[in-house]
Coordinates of C-alpha atoms in Angstrom, one line a residue:
M1 CA -74.0 -132.9 168.5
G2 CA -77.0 -135.1 169.4
W3 CA -77.2 -138.5 170.9
I4 CA -79.6 -141.3 171.3
A5 CA -79.9 -144.2 173.7
G6 CA -81.2 -147.7 174.2
V7 CA -82.0 -148.5 177.7
D8 CA -83.0 -151.6 179.7
G9 CA -83.5 -152.2 183.4
C10 CA -80.8 -153.9 185.4
K11 CA -79.7 -154.8 189.0
A12 CA -78.1 -151.4 189.6
G13 CA -81.0 -149.4 187.9
W14 CA -80.6 -148.9 184.3
I15 CA -78.1 -149.7 181.6
A16 CA -77.9 -147.3 178.6
A17 CA -76.3 -147.9 175.4
I18 CA -75.5 -144.4 174.1
L19 CA -74.6 -143.4 170.5
G20 CA -73.4 -139.9 169.8
D21 CA -73.2 -138.2 166.5
A22 CA -69.5 -137.6 167.1
T23 CA -68.8 -141.3 167.6
P24 CA -71.6 -142.9 165.4
L25 CA -69.9 -146.3 165.1
R26 CA -69.0 -147.0 168.7
P27 CA -71.8 -147.0 171.4
Q28 CA -70.9 -146.3 175.0
L29 CA -72.3 -148.2 177.9
R30 CA -73.4 -146.5 181.1
V31 CA -75.1 -147.8 184.3
I32 CA -77.3 -145.1 186.1
S33 CA -79.3 -145.4 189.2
H34 CA -82.4 -143.3 188.0
F35 CA -83.9 -143.0 184.6
S36 CA -84.0 -139.2 184.9
E37 CA -80.2 -139.1 184.9
L38 CA -80.4 -139.5 181.1
F39 CA -82.1 -136.1 181.0
A40 CA -79.8 -134.2 183.4
G41 CA -77.3 -131.7 181.9
S42 CA -77.2 -129.3 179.1
A43 CA -77.4 -131.8 176.3
P44 CA -80.3 -134.3 176.8
P45 CA -80.9 -137.1 174.4
D46 CA -82.7 -136.6 171.1
L47 CA -84.4 -140.0 171.5
V48 CA -84.5 -142.8 174.0
A49 CA -85.9 -146.2 173.4
V50 CA -86.4 -148.1 176.6
D51 CA -87.5 -151.8 177.4
M52 CA -90.2 -150.7 179.9
P53 CA -93.9 -150.2 179.6
I54 CA -95.0 -146.6 179.0
G55 CA -98.6 -145.5 179.0
L56 CA -101.0 -147.3 181.5
P57 CA -104.6 -147.7 180.8
D58 CA -107.2 -147.3 183.5
R59 CA -108.7 -150.6 182.6
I60 CA -107.4 -153.7 180.9
V61 CA -109.5 -155.8 178.4
G62 CA -107.9 -159.1 177.4
S63 CA -104.4 -160.4 178.2
G64 CA -102.6 -157.0 178.9
R65 CA -102.4 -153.7 177.3
G66 CA -103.2 -153.4 173.5
P67 CA -99.5 -153.3 172.4
E68 CA -98.7 -156.5 174.3
Q69 CA -101.5 -158.4 172.7
A70 CA -100.4 -157.0 169.2
V71 CA -96.9 -158.1 169.4
R72 CA -97.1 -161.7 171.0
S73 CA -98.2 -163.4 167.7
L74 CA -95.0 -162.2 166.1
L75 CA -92.7 -163.8 168.6
G76 CA -93.4 -167.5 168.1
E77 CA -92.0 -169.3 171.3
R78 CA -90.8 -166.1 172.8
Q79 CA -94.5 -164.9 173.5
S80 CA -93.9 -165.4 177.2
S81 CA -91.3 -162.8 177.3
V82 CA -94.1 -160.2 177.0
F83 CA -95.6 -159.7 180.4
S84 CA -99.2 -158.6 180.9
I85 CA -99.1 -155.2 182.4
P86 CA -102.1 -154.3 184.5
S87 CA -104.0 -151.0 185.0
R88 CA -102.4 -147.8 186.3
S89 CA -104.0 -148.3 189.7
A90 CA -102.6 -151.8 190.0
V91 CA -99.0 -150.6 189.0
Q92 CA -99.2 -147.9 191.8
A93 CA -99.7 -150.6 194.4
A94 CA -96.7 -151.1 196.6
E95 CA -97.4 -154.6 197.8
Y96 CA -97.9 -157.6 195.7
L97 CA -101.3 -158.9 197.1
E98 CA -102.7 -155.3 196.9
A99 CA -101.6 -155.1 193.2
C100 CA -103.3 -158.6 192.6
G101 CA -106.5 -157.3 194.1
V102 CA -106.6 -154.0 192.2
A103 CA -105.7 -155.8 189.0
V104 CA -108.5 -158.3 189.3
G105 CA -110.9 -155.4 189.8
T106 CA -109.8 -153.5 186.7
S107 CA -109.5 -156.2 184.2
E108 CA -111.8 -158.2 181.9
P109 CA -111.5 -161.1 182.3
P110 CA -110.2 -160.7 185.8
R111 CA -106.4 -161.2 186.0
K112 CA -103.9 -161.2 188.8
V113 CA -100.3 -159.8 188.4
S114 CA -97.5 -162.1 187.7
K115 CA -94.5 -161.9 190.2
Q116 CA -92.2 -161.2 187.4
G117 CA -94.4 -158.4 186.1
F118 CA -94.6 -157.0 189.7
F119 CA -90.8 -156.6 190.0
L120 CA -91.0 -154.1 187.1
F121 CA -93.5 -151.8 188.8
P122 CA -91.0 -149.4 190.5
K123 CA -89.2 -148.8 187.2
I124 CA -92.5 -148.3 185.4
R125 CA -93.6 -145.8 188.1
E126 CA -90.3 -144.1 187.7
I127 CA -90.8 -143.5 183.9
D128 CA -94.4 -142.7 184.3
G129 CA -93.7 -140.1 186.8
L130 CA -90.9 -138.4 184.8
L131 CA -93.1 -138.2 181.7
R132 CA -96.2 -136.9 183.6
Q133 CA -94.0 -134.2 185.3
E134 CA -92.1 -133.3 182.1
P135 CA -94.5 -133.5 179.1
V136 CA -91.8 -132.2 176.7
W137 CA -90.0 -135.6 176.9
R138 CA -93.1 -137.8 175.9
E139 CA -92.2 -137.3 172.2
H140 CA -88.6 -138.4 172.8
V141 CA -89.0 -141.6 174.9
Y142 CA -90.3 -144.7 173.1
E143 CA -91.3 -148.0 174.6
T144 CA -89.6 -151.0 172.9
H145 CA -89.3 -154.7 173.5
P146 CA -85.9 -156.5 172.9
E147 CA -87.4 -159.8 171.6
L148 CA -89.5 -157.8 169.0
A149 CA -86.4 -155.9 168.0
F150 CA -84.5 -159.1 167.5
R151 CA -87.4 -160.6 165.7
T152 CA -87.4 -157.7 163.3
M153 CA -83.6 -158.0 162.8
R154 CA -83.9 -161.6 162.0
G155 CA -87.1 -161.4 160.0
A156 CA -88.5 -164.3 161.8
P157 CA -88.9 -165.4 165.4
L158 CA -85.7 -166.3 167.2
L159 CA -84.6 -169.9 167.4
S160 CA -83.4 -169.9 171.1
P161 CA -84.3 -168.1 174.3
K162 CA -81.9 -166.0 176.2
K163 CA -82.4 -168.0 179.4
V164 CA -83.5 -171.5 180.3
R165 CA -84.9 -171.9 183.8
G166 CA -83.4 -168.8 184.9
A167 CA -79.8 -169.6 183.6
I168 CA -78.2 -168.0 180.5
N169 CA -78.5 -169.9 177.4
P170 CA -75.3 -169.6 175.3
E171 CA -77.1 -170.5 172.0
G172 CA -79.6 -167.8 172.6
M173 CA -77.0 -165.1 173.5
A174 CA -74.8 -166.1 170.5
E175 CA -78.0 -165.7 168.2
R176 CA -78.6 -162.3 169.6
R177 CA -75.0 -161.1 169.4
A178 CA -74.9 -162.3 165.7
L179 CA -78.0 -160.2 164.9
L180 CA -76.6 -157.1 166.6
I181 CA -73.3 -157.4 164.7
A182 CA -75.2 -157.8 161.4
A183 CA -77.2 -154.7 162.3
G184 CA -74.0 -152.7 162.4
L185 CA -72.7 -152.8 166.0
P186 CA -69.0 -153.3 166.5
V187 CA -68.0 -156.8 167.4
E188 CA -65.9 -155.7 170.2
S189 CA -69.0 -153.8 171.7
V190 CA -71.3 -156.7 171.4
H191 CA -68.8 -159.1 173.0
A192 CA -67.6 -156.8 175.7
R193 CA -68.1 -157.5 179.3
P194 CA -71.1 -155.7 180.8
P195 CA -70.5 -152.9 183.2
R196 CA -70.8 -153.5 186.9
G197 CA -74.4 -153.6 187.9
A198 CA -75.7 -155.1 184.8
A199 CA -75.9 -158.7 183.2
A200 CA -74.8 -159.7 179.8
D201 CA -78.5 -160.1 178.7
D202 CA -79.3 -156.6 180.0
M203 CA -76.5 -155.2 177.9
L204 CA -77.7 -157.0 174.7
D205 CA -81.2 -155.8 175.3
A206 CA -80.0 -152.2 175.7
F207 CA -78.2 -152.6 172.4
A208 CA -81.3 -154.0 170.8
A209 CA -83.3 -150.9 172.0
L210 CA -80.5 -148.7 170.6
I211 CA -81.0 -150.3 167.1
V212 CA -84.7 -149.4 167.4
A213 CA -83.9 -145.9 168.5
R214 CA -81.6 -145.4 165.5
H215 CA -84.3 -146.5 163.1
I216 CA -86.9 -144.3 164.7
R217 CA -84.6 -141.4 164.4
G218 CA -84.2 -142.2 160.8
G219 CA -88.0 -142.3 160.1
R220 CA -88.3 -146.0 160.0
G221 CA -90.1 -146.5 163.3
K222 CA -93.0 -149.0 163.4
P223 CA -95.5 -148.8 166.4
F224 CA -97.8 -151.5 167.7
P225 CA -100.6 -150.3 167.5
D226 CA -100.3 -147.9 164.6
P227 CA -101.1 -145.2 165.3
P228 CA -100.1 -145.3 169.1
G229 CA -102.8 -144.8 171.6
R230 CA -102.8 -142.5 174.7
D231 CA -103.6 -143.1 178.4
S232 CA -105.7 -140.8 180.4
H233 CA -102.6 -138.7 181.2
G234 CA -101.6 -138.2 177.6
L235 CA -98.7 -140.8 177.5
P236 CA -98.2 -142.9 174.5
I237 CA -99.2 -146.5 174.6
A238 CA -97.3 -148.5 171.9
I239 CA -94.4 -150.9 171.6
W240 CA -91.9 -149.8 168.8
T241 CA -89.8 -151.7 166.4
F242 CA -88.7 -150.6 162.9
A243 CA -89.4 -151.2 159.3
P244 CA -86.2 -152.8 157.9
D245 CA -84.4 -150.4 155.4
R246 CA -83.4 -153.1 153.0
P247 CA -85.0 -154.6 149.8
A248 CA -86.6 -157.9 149.2
Y249 CA -84.3 -160.9 150.0
Q250 CA -83.5 -161.8 146.4
D251 CA -82.4 -158.3 145.5
R252 CA -80.5 -158.0 148.6
A253 CA -78.5 -161.2 148.0
M254 CA -77.5 -159.8 144.6
S255 CA -76.5 -156.3 145.9
D256 CA -73.1 -154.8 145.4
R257 CA -72.5 -153.5 148.8
P258 CA -69.2 -154.5 150.3
V259 CA -68.8 -157.4 152.8
S260 CA -67.8 -156.1 156.3
H261 CA -66.1 -157.7 159.3
S262 CA -69.5 -157.5 161.1
M263 CA -71.2 -159.4 158.3
I264 CA -68.5 -162.2 158.5
E265 CA -68.8 -162.3 162.3
A266 CA -72.6 -162.6 162.0
A267 CA -72.2 -165.4 159.5
A268 CA -69.7 -167.3 161.7
A269 CA -72.2 -167.2 164.5
R270 CA -75.0 -168.3 162.2
I271 CA -73.3 -171.3 160.7
A272 CA -71.6 -172.5 163.9
G273 CA -72.3 -176.1 164.4
H274 CA -73.2 -176.5 160.6
A275 CA -69.8 -176.1 159.1
R276 CA -66.7 -177.8 160.3
V277 CA -63.7 -176.1 161.8
T278 CA -61.0 -177.4 159.5
P279 CA -57.4 -178.1 160.6
I280 CA -54.1 -176.6 160.0
M281 CA -51.1 -178.7 158.9
R282 CA -48.0 -176.9 159.8
L283 CA -45.0 -177.8 157.5
G284 CA -42.5 -175.4 159.0
K285 CA -39.5 -173.5 157.7
G286 CA -37.8 -174.7 154.7
A287 CA -40.6 -177.2 153.8
L288 CA -41.0 -178.2 150.2
G289 CA -37.7 -176.5 149.5
S290 CA -39.0 -173.1 150.2
V291 CA -37.4 -170.4 152.2
G292 CA -40.7 -169.6 153.8
D293 CA -42.5 -170.9 156.9
I294 CA -45.3 -173.0 155.4
S295 CA -48.6 -174.2 156.7
L296 CA -51.6 -175.6 154.9
K297 CA -55.3 -174.9 155.8
L298 CA -57.1 -178.1 155.0
E299 CA -60.6 -176.9 153.9
C300 CA -60.7 -180.0 151.7
L301 CA -62.0 -181.7 154.9
Q302 CA -65.1 -179.6 155.1
H303 CA -68.7 -181.1 154.8
A304 CA -69.4 -181.9 151.2
G305 CA -65.8 -181.6 150.3
S306 CA -65.1 -177.9 150.0
F307 CA -65.4 -174.4 151.5
K308 CA -68.7 -173.9 149.6
T309 CA -70.6 -175.4 152.4
R310 CA -70.0 -172.2 154.5
G311 CA -71.7 -169.9 152.0
A312 CA -74.4 -172.4 151.4
F313 CA -75.5 -172.5 155.0
N314 CA -75.2 -168.8 155.5
N315 CA -77.7 -168.2 152.6
L316 CA -80.1 -170.9 154.0
L317 CA -79.9 -169.5 157.5
S318 CA -80.1 -165.8 156.4
L319 CA -82.9 -165.7 153.7
P320 CA -86.4 -166.8 153.5
V321 CA -86.8 -170.1 151.7
P322 CA -89.9 -170.3 149.4
A323 CA -91.9 -173.5 148.9
A324 CA -90.0 -174.2 145.7
G325 CA -86.8 -174.6 147.7
V326 CA -83.4 -173.3 146.6
S327 CA -81.6 -173.6 143.2
A328 CA -78.0 -173.1 142.2
A329 CA -75.8 -173.3 139.1
S330 CA -72.4 -175.1 139.8
G331 CA -69.4 -176.7 138.3
G332 CA -69.9 -179.3 141.1
N333 CA -68.6 -178.1 144.6
H334 CA -71.2 -175.3 145.1
G335 CA -74.0 -177.7 143.9
A336 CA -72.8 -180.3 146.3
A337 CA -72.6 -177.9 149.2
V338 CA -76.1 -176.4 148.5
A339 CA -77.5 -179.9 148.2
Y340 CA -75.8 -180.9 151.5
A341 CA -77.0 -177.7 153.3
A342 CA -80.5 -178.1 152.0
R343 CA -80.7 -181.7 153.0
E344 CA -79.7 -180.8 156.6
R345 CA -82.3 -178.1 156.7
G346 CA -85.0 -180.2 155.1
V347 CA -85.2 -178.0 152.0
K348 CA -85.7 -179.0 148.3
A349 CA -82.7 -178.2 146.0
T350 CA -82.4 -178.2 142.2
I351 CA -78.8 -177.8 140.9
F352 CA -77.8 -177.0 137.4
V353 CA -74.4 -178.2 136.3
P354 CA -72.5 -177.9 133.0
E355 CA -71.4 -180.9 130.9
I356 CA -67.8 -180.5 132.0
S357 CA -68.6 -181.4 135.7
P358 CA -66.9 -184.5 136.8
A359 CA -69.1 -187.5 137.5
A360 CA -68.0 -187.6 141.1
K361 CA -69.4 -184.1 141.7
I362 CA -72.7 -184.8 140.0
E363 CA -73.0 -188.0 142.1
A364 CA -72.3 -186.1 145.3
I365 CA -75.1 -183.6 144.4
R366 CA -77.6 -186.5 144.0
R367 CA -76.3 -188.5 147.0
F368 CA -77.2 -185.3 149.1
G369 CA -80.8 -185.6 147.8
A370 CA -80.9 -182.8 145.2
E371 CA -82.0 -182.9 141.7
A372 CA -79.0 -182.4 139.3
V373 CA -79.8 -181.1 136.0
V374 CA -76.9 -181.5 133.4
G375 CA -76.6 -179.2 130.4
G376 CA -74.5 -176.6 128.6
A377 CA -70.9 -176.6 127.8
Q378 CA -69.6 -174.2 130.5
Y379 CA -70.6 -172.8 133.9
D380 CA -72.3 -169.7 132.4
D381 CA -74.6 -172.0 130.6
A382 CA -75.7 -173.8 133.6
Q383 CA -76.2 -170.4 135.3
A384 CA -78.5 -169.3 132.6
A385 CA -80.6 -172.4 133.0
C386 CA -80.8 -171.8 136.8
D387 CA -82.0 -168.2 136.2
R388 CA -84.8 -169.5 133.9
F389 CA -85.8 -172.0 136.5
V390 CA -85.8 -169.4 139.3
A391 CA -87.9 -167.0 137.3
E392 CA -90.4 -169.8 136.5
N393 CA -90.7 -171.5 139.8
G394 CA -89.9 -168.9 142.4
A395 CA -87.0 -170.9 144.1
L396 CA -84.4 -168.9 146.1
K397 CA -81.2 -168.7 143.9
I398 CA -78.0 -169.3 145.9
H399 CA -75.2 -167.8 143.7
P400 CA -71.7 -169.2 144.2
F401 CA -70.0 -165.8 144.3
A402 CA -72.1 -162.8 143.3
A403 CA -74.1 -162.6 146.6
V404 CA -73.1 -160.9 149.8
E405 CA -74.6 -163.9 151.9
T406 CA -72.3 -166.3 150.0
I407 CA -69.2 -164.0 150.3
A408 CA -69.8 -163.5 154.0
G409 CA -70.1 -167.2 154.6
Q410 CA -66.8 -167.9 152.8
G411 CA -65.2 -165.1 154.8
T412 CA -65.9 -167.2 157.9
L413 CA -63.0 -169.4 156.6
G414 CA -60.6 -166.3 156.7
R415 CA -61.9 -165.5 160.3
E416 CA -61.2 -169.1 161.3
W417 CA -57.7 -169.2 159.7
D418 CA -56.8 -166.0 161.5
L419 CA -57.7 -167.4 164.8
Q420 CA -55.7 -170.5 164.1
E421 CA -52.8 -168.8 162.6
P422 CA -52.5 -165.2 164.0
D423 CA -49.0 -164.6 162.8
L424 CA -49.4 -165.3 159.1
D425 CA -47.8 -162.8 156.6
T426 CA -49.5 -164.1 153.5
V427 CA -52.2 -166.4 152.3
L428 CA -52.6 -168.1 148.9
V429 CA -56.2 -168.6 147.8
A430 CA -57.4 -170.3 144.6
V431 CA -59.8 -168.2 142.5
G432 CA -62.7 -169.3 140.4
G433 CA -65.7 -166.9 140.4
G434 CA -64.0 -165.1 143.3
G435 CA -66.5 -165.6 146.2
L436 CA -64.0 -167.3 148.4
I437 CA -61.1 -164.8 148.0
S438 CA -63.7 -161.9 148.4
G439 CA -64.7 -163.2 151.7
I440 CA -61.2 -164.0 152.9
A441 CA -59.8 -160.6 151.6
S442 CA -62.7 -158.9 153.2
W443 CA -61.8 -160.4 156.6
F444 CA -58.0 -159.6 156.3
A445 CA -58.7 -156.1 154.9
G446 CA -56.7 -153.5 156.8
S447 CA -54.5 -156.2 158.5
K448 CA -50.9 -157.0 157.9
V449 CA -51.8 -160.3 156.0
K450 CA -51.3 -160.1 152.3
V451 CA -53.9 -162.0 150.3
V452 CA -52.7 -163.4 146.9
G453 CA -55.1 -165.0 144.5
V454 CA -54.1 -168.0 142.4
E455 CA -55.7 -168.7 139.0
P456 CA -55.0 -171.2 136.3
A457 CA -53.2 -169.6 133.3
G458 CA -56.1 -170.5 131.2
S459 CA -58.9 -169.1 133.5
R460 CA -57.9 -165.7 134.8
A461 CA -61.1 -163.8 135.3
L462 CA -60.0 -162.0 138.4
Q463 CA -56.5 -161.0 137.2
A464 CA -58.1 -159.7 134.0
A465 CA -60.6 -157.6 136.0
L466 CA -57.9 -156.2 138.2
E467 CA -55.9 -155.2 135.2
A468 CA -58.9 -153.7 133.4
K469 CA -60.2 -152.0 136.5
G470 CA -63.5 -153.6 136.2
P471 CA -64.9 -157.1 135.5
V472 CA -64.3 -158.4 131.9
A473 CA -65.2 -161.7 130.2
V474 CA -62.3 -164.2 129.6
D475 CA -61.9 -167.4 127.7
V476 CA -61.7 -170.5 129.9
A477 CA -59.5 -173.6 129.1
S478 CA -58.0 -175.3 132.1
V479 CA -57.8 -178.7 133.8
A480 CA -59.4 -176.9 136.7
A481 CA -62.2 -175.3 134.7
D482 CA -65.0 -177.3 136.5
S483 CA -64.3 -175.3 139.8
L484 CA -62.0 -172.3 138.7
G485 CA -63.8 -171.7 135.3
A486 CA -65.9 -168.6 135.7
R487 CA -65.7 -166.3 132.6
N488 CA -66.4 -163.1 134.5
V489 CA -66.1 -162.4 138.3
G490 CA -68.8 -159.6 138.2
Q491 CA -69.0 -156.3 139.9
L492 CA -69.5 -157.4 143.5
V493 CA -66.4 -159.7 143.5
Y494 CA -64.3 -156.9 141.8
D495 CA -65.5 -154.4 144.3
A496 CA -64.5 -156.7 147.2
C497 CA -61.1 -157.5 145.8
K498 CA -59.8 -154.4 144.0
D499 CA -58.3 -152.9 147.2
T500 CA -57.9 -156.0 149.3
V501 CA -56.1 -158.6 147.1
D502 CA -52.4 -157.9 146.6
H503 CA -52.1 -159.5 143.3
V504 CA -53.0 -162.7 141.4
A505 CA -50.4 -165.5 140.6
L506 CA -51.1 -167.7 137.5
V507 CA -50.3 -171.2 137.4
P508 CA -50.1 -173.7 134.4
D509 CA -52.0 -176.8 134.4
A510 CA -48.9 -178.9 134.7
A511 CA -48.3 -177.3 138.1
I512 CA -51.7 -177.9 139.2
T513 CA -51.6 -181.7 138.4
E514 CA -48.2 -181.8 139.9
A515 CA -49.6 -180.3 143.1
Q516 CA -52.3 -182.9 143.1
A517 CA -49.9 -185.7 142.9
R518 CA -47.6 -184.3 145.6
L519 CA -50.5 -183.7 148.0
W520 CA -51.3 -187.3 147.6
R521 CA -47.9 -188.7 147.7
D522 CA -46.6 -186.6 150.6
F523 CA -49.7 -186.1 152.7
R524 CA -52.2 -188.5 151.5
L525 CA -54.6 -185.8 150.6
A526 CA -56.9 -186.6 147.7
V527 CA -57.6 -183.1 146.1
E528 CA -59.2 -181.9 143.0
P529 CA -57.4 -179.6 140.6
G530 CA -59.0 -176.4 141.7
G531 CA -58.3 -177.3 145.4
A532 CA -54.6 -178.0 144.6
A533 CA -54.1 -174.6 142.5
A534 CA -52.7 -172.6 145.5
F535 CA -50.3 -175.4 146.5
G536 CA -49.3 -175.5 142.8
A537 CA -48.4 -171.8 143.0
L538 CA -45.9 -172.5 145.8
I539 CA -44.3 -175.6 144.4
S540 CA -44.0 -174.1 140.8
G541 CA -42.5 -170.8 141.9
A542 CA -45.4 -168.8 140.6
Y543 CA -45.4 -167.4 144.2
K544 CA -42.0 -167.1 145.9
P545 CA -42.2 -166.4 149.6
A546 CA -39.4 -164.2 151.2
P547 CA -37.0 -165.8 153.6
G548 CA -39.0 -166.6 156.9
E549 CA -42.3 -165.4 155.4
R550 CA -45.2 -167.2 157.3
L551 CA -47.2 -168.5 154.4
G552 CA -50.6 -170.2 154.6
V553 CA -51.7 -172.1 151.6
L554 CA -55.4 -173.0 151.2
V555 CA -56.2 -176.6 150.1
C556 CA -59.9 -176.1 149.4
G557 CA -61.6 -179.0 147.5
A558 CA -61.7 -182.7 147.7
N559 CA -64.3 -183.7 145.2
V560 CA -61.8 -185.5 142.9
D561 CA -62.3 -188.2 140.3
L562 CA -60.1 -190.9 142.1
A563 CA -59.5 -192.7 138.7
K564 CA -58.0 -189.4 137.2
L565 CA -56.0 -188.8 140.4
Q566 CA -54.5 -192.4 140.2
A567 CA -53.5 -191.7 136.7
I568 CA -51.9 -188.4 137.7
V569 CA -49.9 -189.9 140.5
A570 CA -48.9 -192.8 138.3

């Protein structure tokens, strides 16, 4: 069994993130005094990626070695993290002033040595000595740079530095942790306490090097320059990252791969500060005449009036946005959420809505600054118009449910709910196109929490798919059709739900409107039909909790026509 490692320098020497073939999903952290310890023993590593310069020219022309000059332009405001390493003879100097003198004499234009760079010299000499003494390891050790690795993971320069004036920057650390989780490292590993002798930023940099090592081993390595150079001793001179093994963003958004815990964790870090943490209302045992222990998750208090804001922000913060902006088809809530997120991000938005969309939802879309295009009898008609617009104008399509970015964003609601109510037995979740329940079920997959979908009796796309063992088209006729009116959940939602959703409860329209009335009368919550559907399942008996069952009910949409609500209550 082989193994690879990502390595960074630390106070105690070196921190190595090690990934073995026997445990490919769980890296081990190890602090060692000397780099050569990695190669001791009968089973040396297949490959090591290390955040330390390898290969030292005899003379420097410009602002450092060629690799440093090549990668700086990619890092945006993080360019200063790439130190200018001087010539070999300067690195060999033991004293700072001596190193500066040698560096000035072996560089064009003359350049001194930075003190930060000088502190790296002993570690550079350590690797240099090992690779000169053991030429066999030259093809197994690769220089990398963590900021370049993180930039590759994100697809753009990072937003925040790791440190500000020498102190850890929490925003920068959160950004890097989210990228490592999205790259496939376990949440518990990325959030673990670093081993003694290493700092938290050292650990994240070692993990970033490990991601690069994994890609190089898989044949996806990308050197700067390409091909790598060699110094006078035959050591390679290149900084390595990788070519992402994923398709263009629009295809990736519509892919059918499952949504994992790590993707939801990454989405939560990404949208933090953009989406609200919504409250829990605990009603207690015996509430509403039930034998269960009931609580309500009030996602109706989210920005733009629904959970859709989570998925909208995750799309905008995950994917490149073209000059044409973003576009979406929506019964109203998704459009309002995309319009809100686009406004907050300074992006143009064009939203296509069917004729059945309530005036309140169309008004919200326009109030948030988007263009609302009304046409077609049902949601699918609006989606077809949106698809034509995207094809003609090149806008980024943000799908309300058939996209992993959307589902991962909605899954943050499940994660948040789990943190707020860790003892839940069951959650009731309304289903339209299925993006919300896909995300929540993906989060709770493998736990004791039972996820139950709730659909109107006249709009049962998910229940029909689960019965048919594949997505099928259904007719739609419901008071909640503007938000729970998808005719077909599609393959991605079906794949996410088939093994994670316990079952779907159907509620009649009368139970939905009664739920709206009771939420207003008892709790002064103005909720739209789709947002009240899960509550309707409880009060109508479509879902009957067991005695003492801890049941969470999602109240998920507040974009209601107040005149219609007044008529329902009356």
